[in-house]
Tab-separated table of C-alpha atoms in Angstrom:
chain	number	residue	atom	x	y	z
A	52	MET	CA	7.856	-0.564	-23.354
A	53	LYS	CA	5.608	2.483	-23.284
A	54	TYR	CA	2.243	0.887	-22.525
A	55	ILE	CA	0.677	-1.999	-20.671
A	56	PHE	CA	-2.714	-2.785	-22.180
A	57	VAL	CA	-5.382	-4.367	-19.989
A	58	THR	CA	-8.741	-5.838	-20.891
A	59	GLY	CA	-11.431	-7.646	-18.963
A	60	SER	CA	-15.211	-7.561	-18.868
A	61	PRO	CA	-17.096	-5.374	-16.361
A	62	GLY	CA	-17.153	-7.278	-13.083
A	63	SER	CA	-14.043	-9.318	-13.912
A	64	LYS	CA	-12.200	-7.646	-11.014
A	65	TRP	CA	-9.749	-6.197	-13.517
A	66	SER	CA	-9.708	-2.916	-11.566
A	67	ASN	CA	-8.376	-4.784	-8.548
A	68	ILE	CA	-5.709	-6.424	-10.702
A	69	ILE	CA	-4.593	-2.987	-11.894
A	70	LYS	CA	-4.827	-1.382	-8.461
A	71	ASN	CA	-2.395	-3.943	-7.079
A	72	ILE	CA	0.329	-3.189	-9.645
A	73	TYR	CA	-0.393	0.543	-9.954
A	74	ASN	CA	2.142	1.498	-7.276
A	75	CYS	CA	5.014	-0.419	-8.867
A	76	PRO	CA	8.086	1.807	-9.403
A	77	ALA	CA	7.964	1.782	-13.221
A	78	ILE	CA	4.316	2.837	-13.536
A	79	ASP	CA	3.301	6.365	-14.566
A	80	GLN	CA	0.659	7.344	-11.998
A	81	SER	CA	0.004	10.838	-13.336
A	82	ASP	CA	-3.460	9.773	-14.549
A	83	TYR	CA	-4.568	9.601	-10.900
A	84	ASP	CA	-6.907	12.318	-9.634
A	85	GLU	CA	-8.514	11.855	-6.234
A	86	LYS	CA	-11.457	14.141	-7.029
A	87	THR	CA	-12.382	12.982	-10.512
A	88	ARG	CA	-10.841	9.554	-11.155
A	89	THR	CA	-11.612	7.442	-8.102
A	90	TYR	CA	-14.544	5.358	-6.926
A	91	TYR	CA	-15.020	4.148	-3.353
A	92	HIS	CA	-17.413	1.347	-2.483
A	93	ASN	CA	-17.728	-1.813	-0.430
A	94	PRO	CA	-19.777	-4.580	-2.079
A	95	ASP	CA	-19.890	-6.426	1.255
A	96	GLY	CA	-21.124	-3.439	3.272
A	97	GLY	CA	-19.231	-1.492	5.916
A	98	ASP	CA	-16.584	1.118	5.273
A	99	LYS	CA	-15.979	2.008	1.652
A	100	HIS	CA	-12.577	1.414	0.097
A	101	LEU	CA	-10.902	2.439	-3.146
A	102	MET	CA	-12.027	0.275	-6.042
A	103	HIS	CA	-11.360	2.359	-9.167
A	104	LEU	CA	-8.471	4.740	-9.788
A	105	GLY	CA	-6.768	6.322	-12.760
A	106	ALA	CA	-7.910	6.632	-16.364
A	107	TYR	CA	-10.443	4.301	-17.965
A	108	TYR	CA	-10.969	4.124	-21.720
A	109	ASP	CA	-14.287	3.010	-23.179
A	110	PRO	CA	-17.223	4.383	-25.177
A	111	GLY	CA	-19.102	6.849	-22.990
A	112	MET	CA	-16.189	7.288	-20.594
A	113	GLU	CA	-13.716	10.142	-20.154
A	114	PHE	CA	-11.286	8.651	-22.675
A	115	GLY	CA	-11.594	6.185	-25.528
A	116	ASP	CA	-15.097	7.118	-26.635
A	117	TRP	CA	-14.318	5.670	-30.083
A	118	PHE	CA	-12.397	2.596	-28.909
A	119	ASP	CA	-15.197	0.291	-30.061
A	120	GLU	CA	-13.830	1.212	-33.520
A	121	LEU	CA	-10.177	1.274	-32.485
A	122	ASP	CA	-9.006	-0.534	-35.610
A	123	LYS	CA	-10.403	2.228	-37.831
A	124	HIS	CA	-7.884	4.710	-36.438
A	125	SER	CA	-4.176	5.194	-36.988
A	126	LYS	CA	-1.485	4.313	-34.507
A	127	GLU	CA	-0.808	8.036	-34.029
A	128	GLU	CA	-4.466	8.789	-33.289
A	129	CYS	CA	-4.617	5.943	-30.783
A	130	GLU	CA	-1.461	7.027	-28.973
A	131	ALA	CA	-2.701	10.610	-28.763
A	132	GLU	CA	-5.786	9.297	-26.956
A	133	PHE	CA	-3.781	6.889	-24.778
A	134	ASP	CA	-1.531	9.712	-23.606
A	135	LYS	CA	-4.192	12.344	-22.806
A	136	PRO	CA	-4.477	11.772	-19.030
A	137	PHE	CA	-0.719	11.432	-18.434
A	138	SER	CA	1.888	14.092	-17.724
A	139	ASP	CA	4.820	12.156	-16.267
A	140	ARG	CA	7.251	9.461	-17.323
A	141	GLY	CA	6.991	5.733	-16.880
A	142	VAL	CA	4.970	2.858	-18.271
A	143	ARG	CA	1.352	3.813	-18.878
A	144	ILE	CA	-1.485	1.433	-18.069
A	145	ILE	CA	-4.150	1.680	-20.766
A	146	ARG	CA	-7.310	-0.202	-19.877
A	147	SER	CA	-10.467	-0.747	-21.873
A	148	HIS	CA	-13.196	-3.364	-21.784
A	149	VAL	CA	-13.569	-3.103	-25.560
A	150	PHE	CA	-9.897	-3.950	-26.094
A	151	ALA	CA	-11.245	-7.501	-25.875
A	152	HIS	CA	-12.324	-7.091	-29.512
A	153	HIS	CA	-9.064	-5.501	-30.684
A	154	ILE	CA	-6.329	-7.718	-29.272
A	155	ASP	CA	-4.864	-8.501	-32.696
A	156	PHE	CA	-4.827	-4.791	-33.570
A	157	LEU	CA	-2.948	-3.968	-30.357
A	158	LYS	CA	-0.445	-6.761	-30.964
A	159	GLU	CA	0.141	-5.665	-34.544
A	160	HIS	CA	0.799	-1.999	-33.758
A	161	TRP	CA	2.470	-2.301	-30.327
A	162	PRO	CA	4.217	-5.703	-30.493
A	163	ASN	CA	6.554	-4.877	-27.596
A	164	CYS	CA	3.759	-3.858	-25.238
A	165	PRO	CA	2.181	-6.599	-23.108
A	166	ILE	CA	-1.547	-7.183	-22.928
A	167	ILE	CA	-3.063	-8.372	-19.651
A	168	LEU	CA	-6.137	-10.552	-20.153
A	169	VAL	CA	-8.449	-10.856	-17.148
A	170	TYR	CA	-11.117	-13.531	-17.329
A	171	ARG	CA	-14.012	-14.377	-15.064
A	172	ASP	CA	-17.198	-16.333	-15.774
A	173	ASN	CA	-20.044	-14.326	-17.366
A	174	ASP	CA	-22.500	-14.699	-14.471
A	175	GLN	CA	-19.829	-13.920	-11.893
A	176	CYS	CA	-18.851	-10.794	-13.824
A	177	LEU	CA	-22.398	-9.485	-14.011
A	178	GLY	CA	-23.156	-10.343	-10.399
A	179	TRP	CA	-20.020	-8.668	-9.090
A	180	TRP	CA	-20.558	-5.566	-11.235
A	181	VAL	CA	-24.085	-5.225	-9.791
A	182	ARG	CA	-22.748	-5.619	-6.240
A	183	CYS	CA	-20.145	-2.941	-6.912
A	184	GLY	CA	-22.815	-0.368	-7.694
A	185	HIS	CA	-24.090	-1.220	-11.213
A	186	PHE	CA	-25.279	1.954	-12.969
A	187	ASP	CA	-24.813	3.944	-9.755
A	188	ILE	CA	-21.034	3.583	-10.147
A	189	THR	CA	-19.816	7.176	-10.251
A	190	TYR	CA	-16.469	6.479	-11.924
A	191	PRO	CA	-16.141	5.393	-14.616
A	192	LEU	CA	-19.572	5.928	-16.191
A	193	TYR	CA	-21.271	2.995	-17.887
A	194	HIS	CA	-24.605	4.463	-19.001
A	195	LYS	CA	-23.962	5.418	-22.636
A	196	TYR	CA	-22.495	2.218	-24.063
A	197	TYR	CA	-23.744	-0.454	-21.654
A	198	VAL	CA	-27.247	1.062	-21.381
A	199	ASN	CA	-29.006	-1.452	-19.078
A	200	LEU	CA	-28.486	-4.797	-17.362
A	201	LEU	CA	-29.719	-6.829	-20.328
A	202	LYS	CA	-27.280	-5.071	-22.650
A	203	MET	CA	-24.524	-5.331	-20.063
A	204	GLY	CA	-24.995	-9.098	-19.894
A	205	GLU	CA	-24.771	-9.397	-23.679
A	206	ILE	CA	-21.626	-7.271	-23.838
A	207	ILE	CA	-19.921	-9.221	-21.037
A	208	LYS	CA	-20.619	-12.450	-22.930
A	209	ASP	CA	-19.173	-11.025	-26.163
A	210	GLN	CA	-16.084	-9.608	-24.476
A	211	ASN	CA	-15.371	-12.814	-22.575
A	212	ARG	CA	-15.757	-14.841	-25.766
A	213	ASP	CA	-13.037	-12.829	-27.504
A	214	ILE	CA	-10.797	-12.824	-24.436
A	215	LEU	CA	-10.984	-16.628	-24.222
A	216	GLU	CA	-10.327	-17.004	-27.944
A	217	HIS	CA	-7.057	-15.093	-27.625
A	218	TRP	CA	-6.262	-16.684	-24.276
A	219	ASP	CA	-6.135	-20.044	-26.051
A	220	SER	CA	-4.521	-18.910	-29.301
A	221	LYS	CA	-1.807	-16.517	-28.067
A	222	GLU	CA	1.378	-17.544	-26.331
A	223	GLY	CA	1.902	-15.955	-22.950
A	224	THR	CA	2.222	-16.443	-19.213
A	225	ILE	CA	-0.571	-17.266	-16.776
A	226	VAL	CA	0.198	-15.599	-13.453
A	227	ASP	CA	-1.006	-16.541	-9.963
A	228	ASP	CA	-0.497	-13.270	-8.092
A	229	ASN	CA	0.444	-9.619	-8.542
A	230	VAL	CA	4.083	-10.197	-7.576
A	231	GLU	CA	4.439	-12.670	-10.433
A	232	LEU	CA	2.530	-10.310	-12.718
A	233	ALA	CA	4.859	-7.419	-11.903
A	234	SER	CA	7.859	-9.677	-12.481
A	235	VAL	CA	6.606	-10.745	-15.916
A	236	LEU	CA	5.941	-7.096	-16.797
A	237	LYS	CA	9.328	-6.021	-15.352
A	238	ILE	CA	7.867	-3.015	-13.523
A	239	GLY	CA	9.370	-3.553	-10.054
A	240	LYS	CA	7.786	-4.947	-6.912
A	241	PRO	CA	4.232	-3.994	-5.844
A	242	LYS	CA	3.642	-2.609	-2.361
A	243	SER	CA	0.605	-4.808	-1.722
A	244	TYR	CA	-0.128	-8.476	-2.356
A	245	GLN	CA	-2.993	-10.121	-4.229
A	246	ASN	CA	-3.287	-13.842	-4.860
A	247	TYR	CA	-5.492	-14.685	-7.846
A	248	VAL	CA	-5.529	-18.398	-7.067
A	249	ALA	CA	-6.892	-17.749	-3.581
A	250	GLU	CA	-9.746	-15.757	-5.110
A	251	ARG	CA	-10.273	-18.758	-7.435
A	252	ASP	CA	-12.609	-17.110	-9.915
A	253	ILE	CA	-10.014	-14.724	-11.389
A	254	LYS	CA	-7.698	-15.781	-14.183
A	255	VAL	CA	-4.908	-13.536	-15.455
A	256	LYS	CA	-2.653	-14.037	-18.466
A	257	VAL	CA	-0.019	-11.799	-20.057
A	258	ILE	CA	0.361	-12.118	-23.814
């Protein structure tokens, strides 16, 4: 297994899902850069804490600018883009919101690589994304592809629709916390703990 693919709409809390498996022993963390690939914020006020870390892939972002047309590219072209921010060994987490529209393509070309689906209700996604900084988020950048709040709302709806379609149609494992997620992925034990059931509005499935 070379890659773990992750998709979820903006505001789905997918970054938190990733953050809480990122320090597992099997994960390649060489995409981390404190100066250029982190975002600190506190949506509830008070001291800021780390919310985004590592490489993000999406149109208008540092990597994956053409991922909205992922299926028009070869496997070799895709892997060259996946691998750009990495320099070490281990399993590489490749995350993109627009992977929601290319789940079948990912499964066809990387059948041995798991895909993590993160789902949260449309309104909750948009509301949380706004609380986390909306277009003032400094990393990753959302301006080019997501444009404005109206467009963001439309895109969240479209991405969630495709995530739910594959959630229902693909066999997989629904997980309740990051320890179970790491176990399903076989990447070793995480150093922190996150319970998705306790947060209630997050749903996570590995297909």
